[in-house]
mmCIF file of C-alpha atoms in Angstrom:
data_model
loop_
_atom_site.group_PDB
_atom_site.id
_atom_site.type_symbol
_atom_site.label_atom_id
_atom_site.label_comp_id
_atom_site.label_asym_id
_atom_site.label_seq_id
_atom_site.Cartn_x
_atom_site.Cartn_y
_atom_site.Cartn_z
ATOM 1 C CA MET A 1 46.626 -90.210 105.602
ATOM 2 C CA ASN A 2 50.188 -91.245 106.004
ATOM 3 C CA PRO A 3 52.700 -89.398 107.713
ATOM 4 C CA ILE A 4 54.280 -87.567 105.280
ATOM 5 C CA THR A 5 50.657 -86.620 103.320
ATOM 6 C CA LYS A 6 49.961 -84.903 106.853
ATOM 7 C CA THR A 7 52.779 -83.209 106.688
ATOM 8 C CA ILE A 8 52.987 -81.643 103.869
ATOM 9 C CA ALA A 9 49.048 -80.838 104.136
ATOM 10 C CA ILE A 10 50.151 -79.056 107.514
ATOM 11 C CA THR A 11 53.035 -77.404 106.052
ATOM 12 C CA SER A 12 50.786 -75.477 103.092
ATOM 13 C CA ILE A 13 47.856 -74.377 105.485
ATOM 14 C CA ILE A 14 50.912 -72.803 107.510
ATOM 15 C CA ALA A 15 52.323 -71.634 105.068
ATOM 16 C CA ILE A 16 49.068 -69.955 103.526
ATOM 17 C CA ALA A 17 47.735 -68.647 106.618
ATOM 18 C CA GLY A 18 51.391 -67.039 106.824
ATOM 19 C CA SER A 19 50.552 -65.483 103.487
ATOM 20 C CA VAL A 20 47.040 -64.119 104.612
ATOM 21 C CA ALA A 21 48.424 -62.671 107.537
ATOM 22 C CA LEU A 22 51.018 -60.868 105.730
ATOM 23 C CA PHE A 23 49.183 -59.189 103.250
ATOM 24 C CA PRO A 24 47.012 -57.224 105.372
ATOM 25 C CA THR A 25 50.346 -55.730 107.592
ATOM 26 C CA ALA A 26 52.542 -54.883 104.095
ATOM 27 C CA SER A 27 48.939 -53.249 102.725
ATOM 28 C CA HIS A 28 48.725 -51.553 106.102
ATOM 29 C CA SER A 29 51.971 -50.238 106.528
ATOM 30 C CA GLN A 30 52.011 -48.685 102.653
ATOM 31 C CA SER A 31 48.696 -46.588 103.646
ATOM 32 C CA SER A 32 50.093 -45.187 106.443
ATOM 33 C CA ILE A 33 53.475 -44.245 104.658
ATOM 34 C CA GLU A 34 51.632 -42.797 101.492
ATOM 35 C CA ARG A 35 49.819 -41.052 104.669
ATOM 36 C CA GLU A 36 52.687 -39.313 106.710
ATOM 37 C CA SER A 37 54.500 -38.391 103.213
ATOM 38 C CA GLN A 38 51.057 -36.203 102.429
ATOM 39 C CA ALA A 39 50.599 -34.663 105.384
ATOM 40 C CA VAL A 40 52.314 -30.949 105.963
ATOM 41 C CA HIS A 41 54.176 -30.587 109.153
ATOM 42 C CA LYS A 42 54.031 -26.830 109.695
ATOM 43 C CA THR A 43 55.165 -27.084 113.269
ATOM 44 C CA SER A 44 57.382 -24.002 113.609
ATOM 45 C CA SER A 45 53.952 -21.733 112.413
ATOM 46 C CA SER A 46 50.429 -21.098 113.918
ATOM 47 C CA VAL A 47 47.946 -21.064 111.428
ATOM 48 C CA LEU A 48 45.814 -17.845 111.434
ATOM 49 C CA TYR A 49 43.157 -18.611 108.638
ATOM 50 C CA GLU A 50 42.771 -21.145 106.332
ATOM 51 C CA ASN A 51 40.306 -22.263 103.517
ATOM 52 C CA ASN A 52 40.706 -23.710 100.263
ATOM 53 C CA TYR A 53 41.986 -20.599 98.961
ATOM 54 C CA LYS A 54 44.495 -19.309 101.238
ATOM 55 C CA THR A 55 46.447 -20.126 104.495
ATOM 56 C CA VAL A 56 47.951 -17.189 106.674
ATOM 57 C CA LEU A 57 49.963 -18.412 109.389
ATOM 58 C CA THR A 58 52.685 -16.230 111.359
ATOM 59 C CA PHE A 59 55.663 -17.244 113.484
ATOM 60 C CA ASP A 60 56.541 -15.659 117.050
ATOM 61 C CA GLN A 61 59.984 -15.129 117.908
ATOM 62 C CA GLN A 62 60.664 -18.478 119.067
ATOM 63 C CA GLN A 63 58.584 -20.156 116.019
ATOM 64 C CA LEU A 64 60.948 -18.278 113.641
ATOM 65 C CA PHE A 65 63.815 -19.502 115.587
ATOM 66 C CA ASP A 66 62.805 -23.272 115.165
ATOM 67 C CA LEU A 67 62.180 -22.308 111.288
ATOM 68 C CA THR A 68 65.213 -20.820 110.985
ATOM 69 C CA GLY A 69 67.513 -21.877 113.792
ATOM 70 C CA VAL A 70 68.417 -17.960 113.842
ATOM 71 C CA LYS A 71 67.736 -16.267 117.472
ATOM 72 C CA LEU A 72 66.094 -13.410 115.957
ATOM 73 C CA SER A 73 67.933 -9.755 117.461
ATOM 74 C CA THR A 74 68.486 -6.344 114.874
ATOM 75 C CA SER A 75 71.697 -7.732 114.685
ATOM 76 C CA THR A 76 70.623 -11.144 113.329
ATOM 77 C CA VAL A 77 67.728 -10.266 110.489
ATOM 78 C CA ASN A 78 69.856 -10.348 107.661
ATOM 79 C CA ASP A 79 70.529 -14.136 108.999
ATOM 80 C CA MET A 80 66.946 -14.683 109.341
ATOM 81 C CA ILE A 81 65.904 -13.434 105.887
ATOM 82 C CA SER A 82 68.833 -15.449 104.714
ATOM 83 C CA LYS A 83 67.122 -18.822 105.897
ATOM 84 C CA LEU A 84 63.927 -17.298 104.858
ATOM 85 C CA LYS A 85 65.021 -17.196 100.973
ATOM 86 C CA GLN A 86 66.422 -20.623 100.977
ATOM 87 C CA GLU A 87 63.748 -22.985 100.162
ATOM 88 C CA SER A 88 65.307 -26.117 102.323
ATOM 89 C CA THR A 89 63.937 -23.916 105.228
ATOM 90 C CA TRP A 90 60.705 -24.453 103.585
ATOM 91 C CA THR A 91 60.554 -28.074 103.189
ATOM 92 C CA ALA A 92 62.396 -29.321 106.016
ATOM 93 C CA GLN A 93 59.310 -28.358 108.375
ATOM 94 C CA GLY A 94 56.839 -30.170 105.690
ATOM 95 C CA TYR A 95 56.027 -27.366 103.405
ATOM 96 C CA PRO A 96 55.248 -28.674 99.551
ATOM 97 C CA SER A 97 58.176 -27.839 97.424
ATOM 98 C CA SER A 98 55.494 -25.349 95.173
ATOM 99 C CA ASP A 99 54.666 -23.829 98.736
ATOM 100 C CA ALA A 100 58.212 -23.536 99.135
ATOM 101 C CA SER A 101 59.264 -21.968 96.135
ATOM 102 C CA LEU A 102 56.255 -19.436 96.142
ATOM 103 C CA ILE A 103 57.876 -18.300 99.373
ATOM 104 C CA THR A 104 61.355 -18.052 98.987
ATOM 105 C CA LYS A 105 60.458 -16.166 96.225
ATOM 106 C CA ALA A 106 58.068 -13.414 98.531
ATOM 107 C CA ALA A 107 61.382 -13.468 100.357
ATOM 108 C CA GLN A 108 63.768 -12.161 97.909
ATOM 109 C CA ASN A 109 60.779 -9.655 96.242
ATOM 110 C CA GLU A 110 59.941 -8.263 99.830
ATOM 111 C CA SER A 111 63.721 -7.933 101.140
ATOM 112 C CA LYS A 112 63.450 -4.980 102.215
ATOM 113 C CA LYS A 113 60.305 -5.033 104.034
ATOM 114 C CA LEU A 114 60.725 -7.976 105.400
ATOM 115 C CA GLN A 115 63.982 -6.192 107.053
ATOM 116 C CA SER A 116 62.055 -3.566 108.417
ATOM 117 C CA MET A 117 59.389 -6.181 109.883
ATOM 118 C CA LEU A 118 61.729 -8.269 111.634
ATOM 119 C CA LYS A 119 63.203 -5.480 112.777
ATOM 120 C CA LYS A 120 60.255 -4.302 114.643
ATOM 121 C CA LEU A 121 59.974 -8.275 115.867
ATOM 122 C CA ALA A 122 63.032 -8.041 117.650
ATOM 123 C CA TYR A 123 61.515 -4.933 119.592
ATOM 124 C CA LYS A 124 57.767 -5.758 119.980
ATOM 125 C CA ASP A 125 57.122 -9.236 121.268
ATOM 126 C CA VAL A 126 53.317 -8.219 120.583
ATOM 127 C CA LEU A 127 53.603 -8.407 116.463
ATOM 128 C CA GLN A 128 54.207 -11.842 114.994
ATOM 129 C CA LEU A 129 55.830 -11.816 111.446
ATOM 130 C CA LYS A 130 52.751 -13.037 108.863
ATOM 131 C CA LEU A 131 52.929 -15.401 106.013
ATOM 132 C CA VAL A 132 50.308 -15.089 103.070
ATOM 133 C CA LEU A 133 49.809 -18.042 100.472
ATOM 134 C CA VAL A 134 46.975 -17.884 98.563
ATOM 135 C CA HIS A 135 46.091 -20.734 96.028
ATOM 136 C CA ASN A 136 43.205 -20.259 93.583
ATOM 137 C CA PRO A 137 42.841 -21.934 89.861
ATOM 138 C CA ASN A 138 43.476 -18.094 88.646
ATOM 139 C CA HIS A 139 46.409 -17.369 91.007
ATOM 140 C CA THR A 140 49.197 -17.908 93.297
ATOM 141 C CA SER A 141 51.427 -16.071 95.533
ATOM 142 C CA ALA A 142 52.834 -15.357 98.305
ATOM 143 C CA HIS A 143 53.969 -12.420 100.852
ATOM 144 C CA PHE A 144 55.042 -11.480 104.191
ATOM 145 C CA GLY A 145 53.206 -8.813 106.720
ATOM 146 C CA THR A 146 53.098 -8.117 110.368
ATOM 147 C CA ALA A 147 50.561 -9.492 112.952
ATOM 148 C CA SER A 148 49.228 -8.070 116.453
ATOM 149 C CA ILE A 149 48.994 -10.781 118.988
ATOM 150 C CA HIS A 150 45.469 -8.806 119.949
ATOM 151 C CA GLU A 151 44.747 -9.294 116.060
ATOM 152 C CA SER A 152 45.485 -12.966 115.593
ATOM 153 C CA GLY A 153 43.349 -13.764 118.801
ATOM 154 C CA GLN A 154 40.273 -11.635 116.777
ATOM 155 C CA HIS A 155 41.274 -13.643 113.910
ATOM 156 C CA LEU A 156 40.938 -17.049 115.256
ATOM 157 C CA ASN A 157 37.699 -16.066 117.257
ATOM 158 C CA ASN A 158 36.171 -14.827 113.849
ATOM 159 C CA SER A 159 37.289 -17.025 111.201
ATOM 160 C CA SER A 160 35.386 -20.231 113.480
ATOM 161 C CA ASN A 161 32.378 -17.816 112.189
ATOM 162 C CA GLN A 162 33.171 -17.194 109.070
ATOM 163 C CA GLN A 163 32.216 -18.979 105.614
ATOM 164 C CA GLU A 164 33.563 -17.797 102.382
ATOM 165 C CA SER A 165 31.553 -18.268 98.939
ATOM 166 C CA SER A 166 33.094 -20.992 96.429
ATOM 167 C CA GLN A 167 34.562 -18.888 93.905
ATOM 168 C CA SER A 168 32.789 -18.525 90.693
ATOM 169 C CA GLY A 169 33.979 -19.026 87.334
ATOM 170 C CA SER A 170 33.523 -16.089 86.037
ATOM 171 C CA ASN A 171 36.450 -13.752 85.882
ATOM 172 C CA SER A 172 35.533 -10.090 84.873
ATOM 173 C CA SER A 173 37.702 -7.113 84.318
ATOM 174 C CA GLN A 174 36.687 -5.481 87.241
ATOM 175 C CA ASN A 175 35.625 -8.116 90.108
ATOM 176 C CA GLN A 176 37.575 -11.277 90.904
ATOM 177 C CA ALA A 177 36.843 -13.672 93.631
ATOM 178 C CA ALA A 178 36.948 -12.495 97.232
ATOM 179 C CA VAL A 179 40.322 -13.893 98.510
ATOM 180 C CA SER A 180 41.571 -11.385 100.065
ATOM 181 C CA SER A 181 44.956 -11.204 101.614
ATOM 182 C CA THR A 182 44.443 -7.830 103.305
ATOM 183 C CA ARG A 183 43.394 -7.062 106.986
ATOM 184 C CA PHE A 184 40.449 -4.295 105.330
ATOM 185 C CA MET A 185 36.870 -4.821 103.924
ATOM 186 C CA GLU A 186 37.059 -1.124 102.503
ATOM 187 C CA PHE A 187 39.758 1.309 102.413
ATOM 188 C CA ASP A 188 38.299 4.167 100.579
ATOM 189 C CA LEU A 189 41.075 6.745 100.716
ATOM 190 C CA GLU A 190 40.980 10.095 99.352
ATOM 191 C CA VAL A 191 43.965 12.583 99.759
ATOM 192 C CA GLU A 192 43.643 16.103 98.383
ATOM 193 C CA TYR A 193 46.966 18.718 96.899
ATOM 194 C CA ASP A 194 46.696 21.833 95.587
ATOM 195 C CA HIS A 195 47.703 20.138 91.635
ATOM 196 C CA GLY A 196 44.597 17.883 92.109
ATOM 197 C CA THR A 197 44.121 14.420 94.037
ATOM 198 C CA TYR A 198 44.598 10.613 94.201
ATOM 199 C CA GLU A 199 41.782 8.341 95.188
ATOM 200 C CA VAL A 200 41.990 4.355 96.128
ATOM 201 C CA GLU A 201 38.867 2.694 96.661
ATOM 202 C CA TYR A 202 38.974 -0.978 97.854
ATOM 203 C CA GLN A 203 35.704 -2.988 98.667
ATOM 204 C CA ARG A 204 35.049 -6.771 99.273
ATOM 205 C CA LYS A 205 31.063 -7.733 98.587
ATOM 206 C CA GLY A 206 30.045 -10.978 99.538
ATOM 207 C CA ASN A 207 32.465 -13.379 97.236
ATOM 208 C CA LYS A 208 34.024 -10.419 94.682
ATOM 209 C CA LEU A 209 36.898 -8.147 95.062
ATOM 210 C CA GLU A 210 36.519 -4.520 93.735
ATOM 211 C CA ALA A 211 39.663 -1.960 93.523
ATOM 212 C CA LYS A 212 39.780 1.223 91.640
ATOM 213 C CA ILE A 213 42.823 3.957 91.945
ATOM 214 C CA LYS A 214 42.195 7.572 90.461
ATOM 215 C CA ASP A 215 45.064 9.311 90.185
ATOM 216 C CA GLU A 216 44.501 13.624 88.820
ATOM 217 C CA ARG A 217 47.840 15.196 90.138
ATOM 218 C CA HIS A 218 49.731 17.376 87.695
ATOM 219 C CA ASP A 219 46.979 17.380 85.431
ATOM 220 C CA GLN A 220 47.536 13.263 84.688
ATOM 221 C CA ASP A 221 44.114 11.310 84.634
ATOM 222 C CA THR A 222 45.136 7.782 85.342
ATOM 223 C CA LYS A 223 42.590 5.503 85.927
ATOM 224 C CA ILE A 224 43.097 2.082 87.025
ATOM 225 C CA LYS A 225 40.619 -0.975 87.386
ATOM 226 C CA GLY A 226 40.013 -4.849 87.808
ATOM 227 C CA SER A 227 42.943 -7.129 88.709
ATOM 228 C CA GLU A 228 45.577 -4.374 88.175
ATOM 229 C CA ALA A 229 43.852 -2.297 90.536
ATOM 230 C CA ILE A 230 43.598 -5.119 93.368
ATOM 231 C CA LYS A 231 47.521 -6.342 92.679
ATOM 232 C CA GLN A 232 48.845 -2.668 92.987
ATOM 233 C CA VAL A 233 46.309 -1.777 96.470
ATOM 234 C CA GLU A 234 46.493 -5.176 98.276
ATOM 235 C CA ALA A 235 50.627 -4.857 97.614
ATOM 236 C CA LYS A 236 50.233 -1.240 99.337
ATOM 237 C CA LEU A 237 47.724 -2.462 101.334
ATOM 238 C CA ASN A 238 49.663 -5.157 103.388
ATOM 239 C CA GLN A 239 52.113 -2.854 104.098
ATOM 240 C CA LEU A 240 50.393 -1.145 106.877
ATOM 241 C CA THR A 241 50.156 -2.302 110.472
ATOM 242 C CA PHE A 242 47.848 0.716 112.467
ATOM 243 C CA ASP A 243 44.484 -0.450 114.018
ATOM 244 C CA ALA A 244 41.524 0.801 115.217
ATOM 245 C CA ASN A 245 44.042 2.612 118.360
ATOM 246 C CA SER A 246 45.990 3.847 116.342
ATOM 247 C CA THR A 247 45.982 7.820 115.834
ATOM 248 C CA LYS A 248 45.178 9.634 112.711
ATOM 249 C CA GLN A 249 49.025 10.694 112.509
ATOM 250 C CA GLN A 250 49.937 7.494 112.812
ATOM 251 C CA VAL A 251 47.692 5.848 110.225
ATOM 252 C CA ALA A 252 48.314 9.350 107.536
ATOM 253 C CA GLU A 253 51.895 9.095 108.316
ATOM 254 C CA GLN A 254 51.529 4.634 107.053
ATOM 255 C CA VAL A 255 49.069 5.515 104.197
ATOM 256 C CA VAL A 256 51.404 8.255 102.363
ATOM 257 C CA ALA A 257 54.485 6.083 103.135
ATOM 258 C CA ALA A 258 52.658 2.702 101.349
ATOM 259 C CA PHE A 259 51.465 4.594 98.400
ATOM 260 C CA LYS A 260 53.875 7.016 97.773
ATOM 261 C CA LEU A 261 52.476 10.051 98.186
ATOM 262 C CA ASP A 262 53.804 13.887 99.387
ATOM 263 C CA ASN A 263 52.731 14.689 102.954
ATOM 264 C CA ARG A 264 52.367 18.110 102.147
ATOM 265 C CA TYR A 265 48.838 17.663 101.349
ATOM 266 C CA GLU A 266 45.704 19.641 102.035
ATOM 267 C CA GLU A 267 43.232 17.222 103.316
ATOM 268 C CA PHE A 268 43.857 13.604 104.263
ATOM 269 C CA GLU A 269 40.499 11.685 104.108
ATOM 270 C CA LEU A 270 40.250 7.927 104.899
ATOM 271 C CA GLU A 271 37.473 5.187 106.025
ATOM 272 C CA VAL A 272 38.034 2.255 106.271
ATOM 273 C CA LYS A 273 36.583 -1.098 107.637
ATOM 274 C CA PHE A 274 38.405 -4.192 109.405
ATOM 275 C CA ASN A 275 38.318 -7.406 108.578
ATOM 276 C CA ASN A 276 36.325 -7.990 112.200
ATOM 277 C CA GLY A 277 34.004 -5.181 111.354
ATOM 278 C CA VAL A 278 35.337 -2.319 113.141
ATOM 279 C CA GLU A 279 35.178 0.883 111.232
ATOM 280 C CA LYS A 280 36.869 4.045 111.232
ATOM 281 C CA GLU A 281 37.478 7.185 109.787
ATOM 282 C CA TYR A 282 39.930 8.798 109.180
ATOM 283 C CA LYS A 283 40.611 12.983 108.366
ATOM 284 C CA LEU A 284 43.141 15.677 108.432
ATOM 285 C CA LYS A 285 44.435 18.889 107.057
#
């Protein structure tokens, strides 16, 4: 082989080898970027519970500061709520735009509720802000609540031992897949007045939710069942912050306020079963 041919051959081999080395590197870099773009970095929260249909996150005061840039106090509550209403607050932490939209709408719709909860958080280090994101084929939503540090620990311990059944295709008028966003497995309320009774039944059975509202006050006969009852009852239950250690007076006051009932009742009776299995009964006259 003459020198010129030899030089050309060597040059070609080097070029081919360089190409082979470059292409895998480019492919690896691209896949890394894709994985990074798909990752959700919720660095300013703690995951309390998560499955295919629901994610429950909590935020302590430091995490709220990391999220919003606002240090929580009674005088900065409105400033923090303003930040929570901005999609950019959430997308900057890696939340998908679809989730950010749901969360900001919840912050707008629950503004007064948020104001009350954040004021409590400012006073009590044992409380955390809770965010529930629900995603299932029939329903997506977001809403805020509160969680105690003790409750968070219980949920984390219990979640490792729980396995939720997958959602069935059926969606009857009175049963829905049990993607419950409340702290209760059962909630049975009956309040008697001299002009009638008000009753609520809420229960999770296996992978089904059931709820019923019956209002016979002032000679009316209102009955609500199915998905509408579930929606209304869960909205009220998520306003409740009492736990197994609360007094019956505290429980009654919260329930009456949440369900917008008259506190001049003749008899108040409530039976609950918390998600951790603890059952409690409260009776007042």
